[in-house]
């Protein structure tokens, strides 16, 4: 999917004004800007009008004021690991990169909180304090940033225990498109003093305000985690075991599903070692920590074939089987990342039916499915054989909507799913979205092609 409109370079006077705000080295155009126009999957390619790399909240505010005055649309960008094409300039917008806002405060051990700049990676937040960890754990954590994770309300591998990014937010600092800075970073757990706009910014995909910093909840680092991968006959067995794990393993951190096809590709293309000597059709990875975790997991799996790891190296080996699954479709072609969720009791129907639904639309397409089974979430990665003209989204999203599900579990709507949002949201809701948006960004310059206006 390429750019749909002609890129107009900003006038030299505007580029000079940006350079005065943040320094010439941080205003990029032409070849220097090109890398900011392509997403992680390679499916979305645009050309930025310019790339602006402010180094402070004040610089973000001045840059946005200049953009608003000039009517220059802006796409905020963090680590550029987003999977819905919402962070790349498909319509010739300027990219506002927040990567230089990478200041990380000292963690507050009494509150178990830390203040992080928008450009801090999630891995750095997780490593911020001894004995502390961050609740959002995603495979892209070494590159994904606090600002991007808030803007997408990232989920990941421990949502069943700690919730998504929105649940980690204890405060936010953000800049509106007119340059107004709003800041609420005291980190009070109890604070009913009006609208909770930090929560509204979670999942706003860069359309309401530019996040510049956040106050984040930290969690105790889980002691001695145990990781187990069970080989199972089918998706129904995966779902049943995951449901039992949530009830019977109090220290459960993760319950993750993947299949033999994806694992075989990883073994062949990336040298990932399979967890079990005898391959199984599908696998469930369970991780638990705390007193009795190993015994609880052993009692849960019974005589199911299972690989168990307790050392960091062995656990990493098992986790590679799941965490490297987002790469599988990329080894086979250019992937469409369709990330969906359904009510728990419909998950088996989704997991067993989705390949057939894609095949009806494109018989030659390859489907790699994996995901966060405990959250009713399935990542449906499609490598099309037929043109990627929307037929794959039509098929998968209609199926999901028919099951009462969501067309975006955790990656957001972005450019990838914009057309299909009415399958998940009513006209009244979409109209409310547009009104909220106008209140935050009357100039209409923030990520104008993402979410309804
Ligand atoms: C290998 C891999 C595994 C992944 N696994 C998961 C997973 O398990 N769960 C999950 O939820 N996601 C996952 N993702 C997707 C992605 O990592 C997350 O969406 C992440 O939160 C994006 O962060 P980012 O900094 O890269 O944001 P970007 O990609 O740069 O931007 C994403 C969106 O946020 C907006 N944005 C970025 N920064 C700001 C800001 N400061 N203020 C306002 N808006 C902003 C952008 O405009 C865009 O709409 C995965 C991605 C990869 C590549």
Coordinates of C-alpha atoms and ligand atoms in Angstrom, one line a residue:
X1 CA 0.0 0.0 0.0
X2 CA 1.7 3.2 -1.2
X3 CA 1.2 6.9 -0.8
X4 CA -2.2 8.1 -2.2
X5 CA -1.4 11.8 -2.5
X6 CA 1.4 13.9 -3.9
X7 CA 4.0 15.0 -1.4
X8 CA 4.5 18.8 -1.3
X9 CA 7.7 19.8 0.4
X10 CA 7.2 22.4 3.1
X11 CA 8.3 25.9 2.0
X12 CA 12.0 26.8 2.9
X13 CA 10.8 29.4 5.4
X14 CA 8.9 26.8 7.4
X15 CA 11.8 24.4 7.3
X16 CA 14.1 27.2 8.6
X17 CA 11.5 27.9 11.4
X18 CA 11.6 24.2 12.4
X19 CA 15.4 24.3 12.4
X20 CA 15.4 27.3 14.7
X21 CA 13.2 25.3 17.1
X22 CA 15.1 22.0 17.3
X23 CA 18.3 22.5 15.4
X24 CA 19.0 21.9 11.7
X25 CA 20.3 18.4 12.3
X26 CA 16.8 17.4 13.5
X27 CA 14.8 18.5 10.5
X28 CA 15.2 15.9 7.9
X29 CA 14.0 15.9 4.3
X30 CA 14.6 13.8 1.1
X31 CA 16.7 10.6 1.5
X32 CA 17.4 11.3 5.2
X33 CA 13.7 11.2 5.8
X34 CA 12.8 8.2 3.7
X35 CA 13.3 5.5 6.4
X36 CA 10.6 7.1 8.5
X37 CA 8.1 6.5 5.7
X38 CA 8.1 2.7 5.8
X39 CA 6.5 0.5 8.5
X40 CA 7.9 -2.7 10.1
X41 CA 6.1 -5.0 7.8
X42 CA 7.0 -3.2 4.6
X43 CA 3.3 -3.2 3.7
X44 CA 2.9 0.6 4.2
X45 CA 5.2 3.1 2.3
X46 CA 4.8 6.8 2.3
X47 CA 7.0 9.9 1.8
X48 CA 7.3 12.3 4.7
X49 CA 7.0 16.0 3.8
X50 CA 9.7 16.3 6.5
X51 CA 10.8 14.5 9.6
X52 CA 10.9 16.7 12.8
X53 CA 12.8 15.4 15.7
X54 CA 12.2 17.7 18.7
X55 CA 14.2 17.1 21.8
X56 CA 11.8 18.5 24.5
X57 CA 8.2 19.0 25.3
X58 CA 8.7 22.8 24.6
X59 CA 10.1 22.0 21.2
X60 CA 7.1 19.6 20.4
X61 CA 4.8 22.5 21.3
X62 CA 6.6 25.0 19.1
X63 CA 6.7 22.5 16.2
X64 CA 3.0 21.8 16.5
X65 CA 2.2 25.5 16.6
X66 CA 4.1 26.0 13.3
X67 CA 2.4 23.0 11.7
X68 CA -1.0 24.2 12.7
X69 CA -0.4 27.7 11.4
X70 CA 0.9 26.2 8.1
X71 CA -1.9 23.6 7.9
X72 CA 0.8 20.9 7.7
X73 CA -0.6 17.5 8.8
X74 CA 1.5 15.5 11.2
X75 CA 2.0 11.8 11.9
X76 CA 3.5 11.2 15.4
X77 CA 6.0 8.4 15.4
X78 CA 7.8 6.5 18.2
X79 CA 9.6 3.2 17.5
X80 CA 7.7 2.6 14.2
X81 CA 6.9 -1.0 15.3
X82 CA 3.1 -0.4 14.9
X83 CA 1.4 -3.0 12.8
X84 CA -1.6 -1.1 11.5
X85 CA 0.1 1.5 9.3
X86 CA -0.9 4.4 11.6
X87 CA 2.6 5.7 12.2
X88 CA 3.8 6.3 8.6
X89 CA 3.0 9.3 6.4
X90 CA 0.8 7.7 3.6
X91 CA -0.5 11.1 2.5
X92 CA 2.6 13.3 2.5
X93 CA 2.3 14.4 6.2
X94 CA 5.3 15.5 8.2
X95 CA 6.6 12.8 10.7
X96 CA 6.9 14.1 14.2
X97 CA 9.4 11.6 15.8
X98 CA 9.4 11.5 19.6
X99 CA 12.4 9.3 19.8
X100 CA 14.6 12.0 21.3
X101 CA 12.2 12.4 24.3
X102 CA 14.1 9.6 26.0
X103 CA 14.5 10.8 29.6
X104 CA 13.7 8.2 32.2
X105 CA 13.2 9.3 35.9
X106 CA 14.3 7.4 38.9
X107 CA 11.6 4.9 39.9
X108 CA 9.6 5.8 43.0
X109 CA 9.8 2.6 45.2
X110 CA 7.0 3.6 47.5
X111 CA 4.5 4.3 44.7
X112 CA 6.0 1.7 42.3
X113 CA 5.9 4.2 39.5
X114 CA 8.3 5.9 37.1
X115 CA 8.0 8.9 34.8
X116 CA 9.2 8.2 31.3
X117 CA 9.6 10.4 28.2
X118 CA 7.5 9.3 25.2
X119 CA 10.6 8.0 23.4
X120 CA 11.7 5.6 26.1
X121 CA 11.5 2.0 25.0
X122 CA 9.3 -0.4 27.0
X123 CA 12.4 -2.5 27.7
X124 CA 14.0 0.5 29.5
X125 CA 10.9 1.0 31.6
X126 CA 11.0 -2.7 32.5
X127 CA 14.7 -2.4 33.5
X128 CA 14.1 0.9 35.4
X129 CA 14.2 -0.4 39.0
X130 CA 15.6 -3.4 40.9
X131 CA 12.9 -5.8 41.8
X132 CA 10.5 -4.0 39.6
X133 CA 9.1 -4.8 36.1
X134 CA 6.7 -3.3 33.6
X135 CA 3.3 -4.9 33.1
X136 CA 3.2 -4.5 29.3
X137 CA 5.5 -7.1 27.8
X138 CA 5.6 -7.3 24.0
X139 CA 8.1 -8.9 21.5
X140 CA 8.9 -5.4 20.1
X141 CA 9.8 -4.0 23.5
X142 CA 13.4 -3.1 22.6
X143 CA 12.1 -0.6 20.0
X144 CA 8.5 0.2 20.9
X145 CA 8.2 3.4 22.9
X146 CA 6.1 4.6 25.7
X147 CA 4.3 7.2 23.5
X148 CA 3.5 4.6 20.8
X149 CA 2.4 2.0 23.3
X150 CA 0.0 4.5 24.9
X151 CA -1.3 5.7 21.5
X152 CA -2.0 2.1 20.5
X153 CA -3.0 0.9 24.0
X154 CA -0.6 -2.0 23.4
X155 CA -1.5 -5.3 25.0
X156 CA 0.9 -8.2 24.7
X157 CA 2.0 -11.2 26.6
X158 CA 0.8 -10.4 30.2
X159 CA -2.5 -8.7 29.7
X160 CA -4.3 -11.5 31.6
X161 CA -2.3 -10.5 34.7
X162 CA -1.6 -6.7 34.4
X163 CA -4.0 -5.4 31.7
X164 CA -3.0 -3.4 28.6
X165 CA -1.1 -0.1 28.5
X166 CA -4.1 1.9 29.6
X167 CA -4.1 0.1 32.9
X168 CA -0.4 1.1 33.5
X169 CA -1.1 4.8 33.1
X170 CA -1.0 6.9 36.2
X171 CA -0.6 10.2 34.5
X172 CA 0.4 11.8 31.2
X173 CA 1.9 14.9 29.6
X174 CA 0.8 15.7 26.1
X175 CA 0.8 18.6 23.6
X176 CA -2.4 19.6 21.7
X177 CA -2.2 20.6 18.1
X178 CA -2.3 24.4 19.1
X179 CA 0.8 23.9 21.2
X180 CA -1.0 23.8 24.6
X181 CA 0.8 21.5 27.0
X182 CA -1.5 19.5 29.3
X183 CA 0.3 17.7 32.2
X184 CA -1.0 15.5 35.0
X185 CA 1.9 13.5 36.3
X186 CA 1.5 13.3 40.0
X187 CA 0.7 9.6 39.8
X188 CA -2.2 9.6 42.3
X189 CA -4.0 6.3 42.4
X190 CA -7.1 8.0 43.6
X191 CA -7.8 11.3 41.7
X192 CA -11.4 11.8 40.7
X193 CA -11.0 15.4 39.6
X194 CA -12.8 15.3 36.3
X195 CA -12.3 13.7 32.9
X196 CA -9.5 11.1 32.7
X197 CA -7.9 12.3 29.5
X198 CA -4.8 10.1 29.9
X199 CA -7.1 7.2 29.5
X200 CA -8.7 8.7 26.4
X201 CA -5.3 9.2 24.9
X202 CA -4.7 5.5 25.3
X203 CA -5.6 4.0 22.0
X204 CA -6.0 7.4 20.3
X205 CA -3.4 6.5 17.6
X206 CA -1.9 10.0 17.5
X207 CA -5.2 11.7 16.5
X208 CA -5.9 13.7 19.7
X209 CA -2.6 14.9 21.1
X210 CA 1.1 14.1 21.0
X211 CA 2.2 12.2 24.1
X212 CA 5.4 13.6 25.5
X213 CA 5.7 11.8 28.9
X214 CA 3.9 9.4 31.1
X215 CA 3.7 8.4 34.7
X216 CA 3.7 4.6 34.7
X217 CA 2.8 1.9 37.2
X218 CA 5.5 -0.7 37.8
X219 CA 4.8 -4.2 39.1
X220 CA 6.9 -6.5 41.3
X221 CA 9.4 -8.5 39.2
X222 CA 7.9 -12.0 39.2
X223 CA 10.2 -14.4 41.2
X224 CA 11.5 -17.6 39.5
X225 CA 9.1 -17.9 36.6
X226 CA 8.4 -21.3 35.1
X227 CA 7.6 -21.6 31.4
X228 CA 5.9 -24.6 29.9
X229 CA 4.9 -25.4 26.3
X230 CA 2.3 -28.1 25.9
X231 CA 1.7 -29.9 22.6
X232 CA -2.0 -30.3 22.0
X233 CA -4.3 -31.8 19.3
X234 CA -6.4 -28.8 18.4
X235 CA -7.6 -25.3 19.2
X236 CA -10.4 -26.6 21.5
X237 CA -7.8 -28.3 23.7
X238 CA -5.7 -25.1 23.7
X239 CA -8.7 -23.0 24.8
X240 CA -9.8 -25.5 27.5
X241 CA -6.3 -25.8 29.0
X242 CA -5.9 -22.0 29.0
X243 CA -9.2 -21.5 30.7
X244 CA -8.3 -24.1 33.4
X245 CA -4.9 -22.4 33.8
X246 CA -6.6 -19.1 34.5
X247 CA -8.7 -20.7 37.2
X248 CA -6.2 -23.2 38.7
X249 CA -2.8 -21.4 38.5
X250 CA -2.9 -18.4 40.7
X251 CA 0.6 -17.2 39.6
X252 CA -0.2 -17.3 35.9
X253 CA 1.4 -14.6 33.8
X254 CA 0.9 -15.7 30.2
X255 CA -1.1 -18.1 28.1
X256 CA 0.0 -18.0 24.4
X257 CA -1.0 -20.1 21.4
X258 CA 0.9 -21.0 18.3
X259 CA 0.7 -23.7 15.6
X260 CA 3.0 -26.2 13.9
X261 CA 3.1 -24.4 10.5
X262 CA 4.5 -21.2 12.0
X263 CA 7.0 -23.1 14.2
X264 CA 8.2 -25.1 11.2
X265 CA 8.9 -21.8 9.3
X266 CA 10.8 -20.5 12.3
X267 CA 12.8 -23.7 12.6
X268 CA 13.7 -23.6 8.9
X269 CA 14.3 -19.8 8.4
X270 CA 15.4 -18.6 11.8
X271 CA 16.9 -21.7 13.5
X272 CA 14.4 -21.7 16.3
X273 CA 14.5 -25.0 18.2
X274 CA 11.1 -26.7 18.4
X275 CA 9.9 -27.3 22.0
X276 CA 9.1 -30.9 21.8
X277 CA 10.8 -33.9 20.0
X278 CA 7.5 -35.0 18.5
X279 CA 5.7 -32.1 16.8
X280 CA 2.1 -31.4 17.8
X281 CA -0.6 -29.7 15.7
X282 CA -0.9 -26.7 18.1
X283 CA 0.9 -25.5 21.2
X284 CA 0.0 -23.6 24.4
X285 CA 2.8 -21.7 26.2
X286 CA 2.1 -21.1 29.9
X287 CA 4.2 -19.0 32.2
X288 CA 3.6 -18.7 36.0
X289 CA 5.6 -17.4 38.9
X290 CA 5.5 -17.4 42.7
X291 CA 5.0 -20.0 45.4
X292 CA 3.9 -23.4 44.0
X293 CA 4.0 -22.2 40.3
X294 CA 5.9 -25.3 39.1
X295 CA 3.6 -27.7 41.0
X296 CA 0.5 -25.9 39.8
X297 CA 1.6 -26.1 36.2
X298 CA 2.5 -29.8 36.5
X299 CA -0.8 -30.6 38.0
X300 CA -2.6 -28.6 35.3
X301 CA -0.9 -30.3 32.3
X302 CA -1.0 -33.9 33.7
X303 CA 0.2 -36.3 31.1
X304 CA 0.0 -33.9 28.1
X305 CA 3.5 -33.8 26.3
X306 CA 5.2 -30.7 27.7
X307 CA 8.6 -28.9 27.7
X308 CA 9.3 -27.1 31.0
X309 CA 12.0 -24.4 31.6
X310 CA 13.1 -22.7 34.7
X311 CA 16.5 -21.2 33.8
X312 CA 16.6 -17.9 31.9
X313 CA 18.3 -19.5 28.9
X314 CA 15.8 -22.3 28.7
X315 CA 12.9 -20.0 29.1
X316 CA 14.2 -17.8 26.4
X317 CA 14.4 -20.8 24.1
X318 CA 10.8 -21.7 24.7
X319 CA 9.6 -18.1 24.4
X320 CA 11.4 -17.7 21.0
X321 CA 8.9 -20.2 19.6
X322 CA 6.1 -17.7 20.4
X323 CA 7.7 -14.3 20.4
X324 CA 9.2 -14.8 17.0
X325 CA 5.8 -15.7 15.4
X326 CA 5.2 -12.1 14.2
X327 CA 8.2 -12.6 11.9
X328 CA 6.9 -15.8 10.3
X329 CA 4.6 -14.2 7.7
X330 CA 7.4 -11.9 6.7
X331 CA 9.6 -14.9 5.8
X332 CA 6.8 -15.9 3.4
X333 CA 5.9 -12.6 1.8
X334 CA 4.4 -9.2 2.7
X335 CA 2.0 -9.8 5.5
X336 CA -1.4 -8.4 6.4
X337 CA -1.5 -8.3 10.2
X338 CA -5.1 -8.8 11.1
X339 CA -5.3 -8.7 14.9
X340 CA -8.8 -9.6 16.2
X341 CA -10.6 -10.6 19.4
X342 CA -13.9 -12.4 20.1
X343 CA -15.7 -13.3 23.4
X344 CA -14.0 -16.2 25.1
X345 CA -16.7 -18.7 24.2
X346 CA -16.2 -17.9 20.5
X347 CA -12.4 -18.2 20.4
X348 CA -12.4 -21.9 19.3
X349 CA -14.7 -21.1 16.4
X350 CA -12.5 -18.2 15.4
X351 CA -9.3 -20.2 15.6
X352 CA -10.6 -23.2 13.7
X353 CA -12.6 -21.2 11.1
X354 CA -10.4 -18.4 10.1
X355 CA -8.2 -20.2 7.6
X356 CA -11.2 -21.5 5.7
X357 CA -12.7 -18.0 5.6
X358 CA -9.5 -16.6 4.1
X359 CA -9.3 -19.5 1.6
X360 CA -12.8 -18.7 0.3
X361 CA -11.5 -15.2 -0.6
X362 CA -8.0 -16.2 -1.7
X363 CA -7.4 -19.9 -2.1
X364 CA -3.6 -19.5 -2.5
X365 CA -3.2 -17.3 0.6
X366 CA -1.1 -18.5 3.5
X367 CA -2.5 -18.0 7.0
X368 CA -0.4 -18.0 10.2
X369 CA -2.4 -17.7 13.4
X370 CA -1.1 -17.3 16.9
X371 CA -1.9 -15.1 19.9
X372 CA -3.0 -14.3 23.3
X373 CA -5.6 -17.0 23.8
X374 CA -6.5 -15.9 27.4
X375 CA -7.7 -12.5 26.0
X376 CA -9.8 -14.0 23.3
X377 CA -7.2 -12.5 20.9
X378 CA -5.9 -14.1 17.7
X379 CA -3.3 -12.6 15.4
X380 CA -4.3 -13.7 11.9
X381 CA -1.3 -13.1 9.6
X382 CA -2.2 -13.4 6.0
X383 CA 0.3 -13.7 3.1
X384 CA -1.9 -13.0 0.1
X385 CA -1.6 -14.8 -3.2
X386 CA -4.4 -12.7 -4.8
X387 CA -4.1 -8.9 -4.9
X388 CA -4.3 -7.3 -1.4
X389 CA -7.3 -5.2 -2.4
X390 CA -9.3 -5.6 0.8
X391 CA -10.7 -9.0 0.1
X392 CA -8.8 -10.6 3.0
X393 CA -9.9 -7.9 5.5
X394 CA -13.5 -8.3 4.2
X395 CA -13.4 -12.0 4.8
X396 CA -11.7 -12.0 8.3
X397 CA -13.4 -9.0 9.7
X398 CA -16.9 -10.0 8.6
X399 CA -16.3 -13.4 10.2
X400 CA -15.1 -11.7 13.4
X401 CA -18.0 -9.3 13.5
X402 CA -20.4 -12.2 13.1
X403 CA -18.9 -13.7 16.2
X404 CA -19.5 -10.5 18.2
X405 CA -15.8 -9.6 18.1
X406 CA -13.5 -6.7 17.5
X407 CA -11.6 -6.0 14.3
X408 CA -8.7 -4.7 16.4
X409 CA -7.7 -6.4 19.6
X410 CA -4.5 -4.4 20.2
X411 CA -2.8 -2.9 17.2
X412 CA -5.3 -0.2 16.5
X413 CA -7.2 0.8 13.3
X414 CA -4.5 2.7 11.5
X415 CA -4.6 2.7 7.7
X416 CA -5.0 -1.1 7.6
X417 CA -8.5 -1.3 9.0
X418 CA -10.0 2.1 8.5
X419 CA -12.6 1.0 6.0
X420 CA -13.9 -1.7 8.3
X421 CA -14.3 0.2 11.5
X422 CA -18.1 0.4 11.1
X423 CA -18.1 -3.4 11.6
X424 CA -17.1 -2.8 15.2
X425 CA -18.5 0.6 16.0
X426 CA -22.0 2.1 15.5
X427 CA -22.7 5.4 13.5
X428 CA -23.5 7.1 16.9
X429 CA -20.1 6.0 18.3
X430 CA -18.2 7.1 15.1
X431 CA -20.0 10.5 15.3
X432 CA -18.9 10.8 19.0
X433 CA -15.3 9.9 18.0
X434 CA -15.3 12.8 15.5
X435 CA -16.7 15.3 18.1
X436 CA -14.1 14.3 20.7
X437 CA -11.4 14.7 18.0
X438 CA -12.6 18.2 17.0
X439 CA -12.4 19.2 20.7
X440 CA -8.7 18.1 21.0
X441 CA -7.5 19.0 17.5
X442 CA -9.7 21.7 15.9
X443 CA -7.0 22.4 13.3
X444 CA -7.4 18.8 12.1
X445 CA -3.6 18.3 11.6
X446 CA -3.0 15.2 13.9
X447 CA -2.9 12.0 11.9
X448 CA -5.9 13.1 9.8
X449 CA -6.2 9.9 7.9
X450 CA -6.5 7.6 10.9
X451 CA -9.9 7.2 12.7
X452 CA -13.0 9.1 11.9
X453 CA -13.0 12.9 11.7
Ligands
LIG1 C1 7.6 -8.2 16.5 C2 6.4 -7.4 17.0 C3 5.6 -7.8 18.0 C4 4.6 -7.1 18.5 N1 3.8 -7.6 19.5 C5 2.7 -6.8 20.0 C6 1.9 -7.3 21.0 O1 2.1 -8.4 21.5 N2 0.9 -6.5 21.4 C7 0.7 -5.3 20.9 O2 -0.2 -4.6 21.4 N3 1.4 -4.8 19.9 C8 2.5 -5.5 19.4 N4 3.2 -5.0 18.4 C9 2.9 -3.7 17.8 C10 3.7 -2.5 18.3 O3 4.9 -2.9 18.8 C11 2.9 -1.7 19.3 O4 1.7 -1.2 18.7 C12 3.7 -0.6 19.9 O5 2.9 -0.1 21.0 C13 4.0 0.6 18.9 O6 4.9 1.4 19.6 P1 5.8 2.4 18.7 O7 6.6 3.3 19.6 O8 6.6 1.5 17.7 O9 4.7 3.2 17.9 P2 4.7 3.6 16.3 O10 4.7 2.4 15.5 O11 5.7 4.6 16.1 O12 3.3 4.4 16.3 C14 2.1 3.6 16.5 C15 0.9 4.6 16.6 O13 1.1 5.5 17.7 C16 1.1 6.9 17.3 N5 2.2 7.5 18.2 C17 3.5 7.1 18.3 N6 4.1 7.9 19.2 C18 3.1 8.7 19.7 C19 3.2 9.8 20.6 N7 4.3 10.1 21.3 N8 2.0 10.5 20.8 C20 0.9 10.3 20.1 N9 0.8 9.3 19.2 C21 1.9 8.5 19.0 C22 1.5 6.8 15.8 O14 1.0 8.0 15.1 C23 0.8 5.5 15.4 O15 -0.6 5.8 15.1 C24 4.3 -5.8 17.9 C25 5.1 -5.3 16.9 C26 6.2 -6.1 16.4 C27 7.0 -5.5 15.3

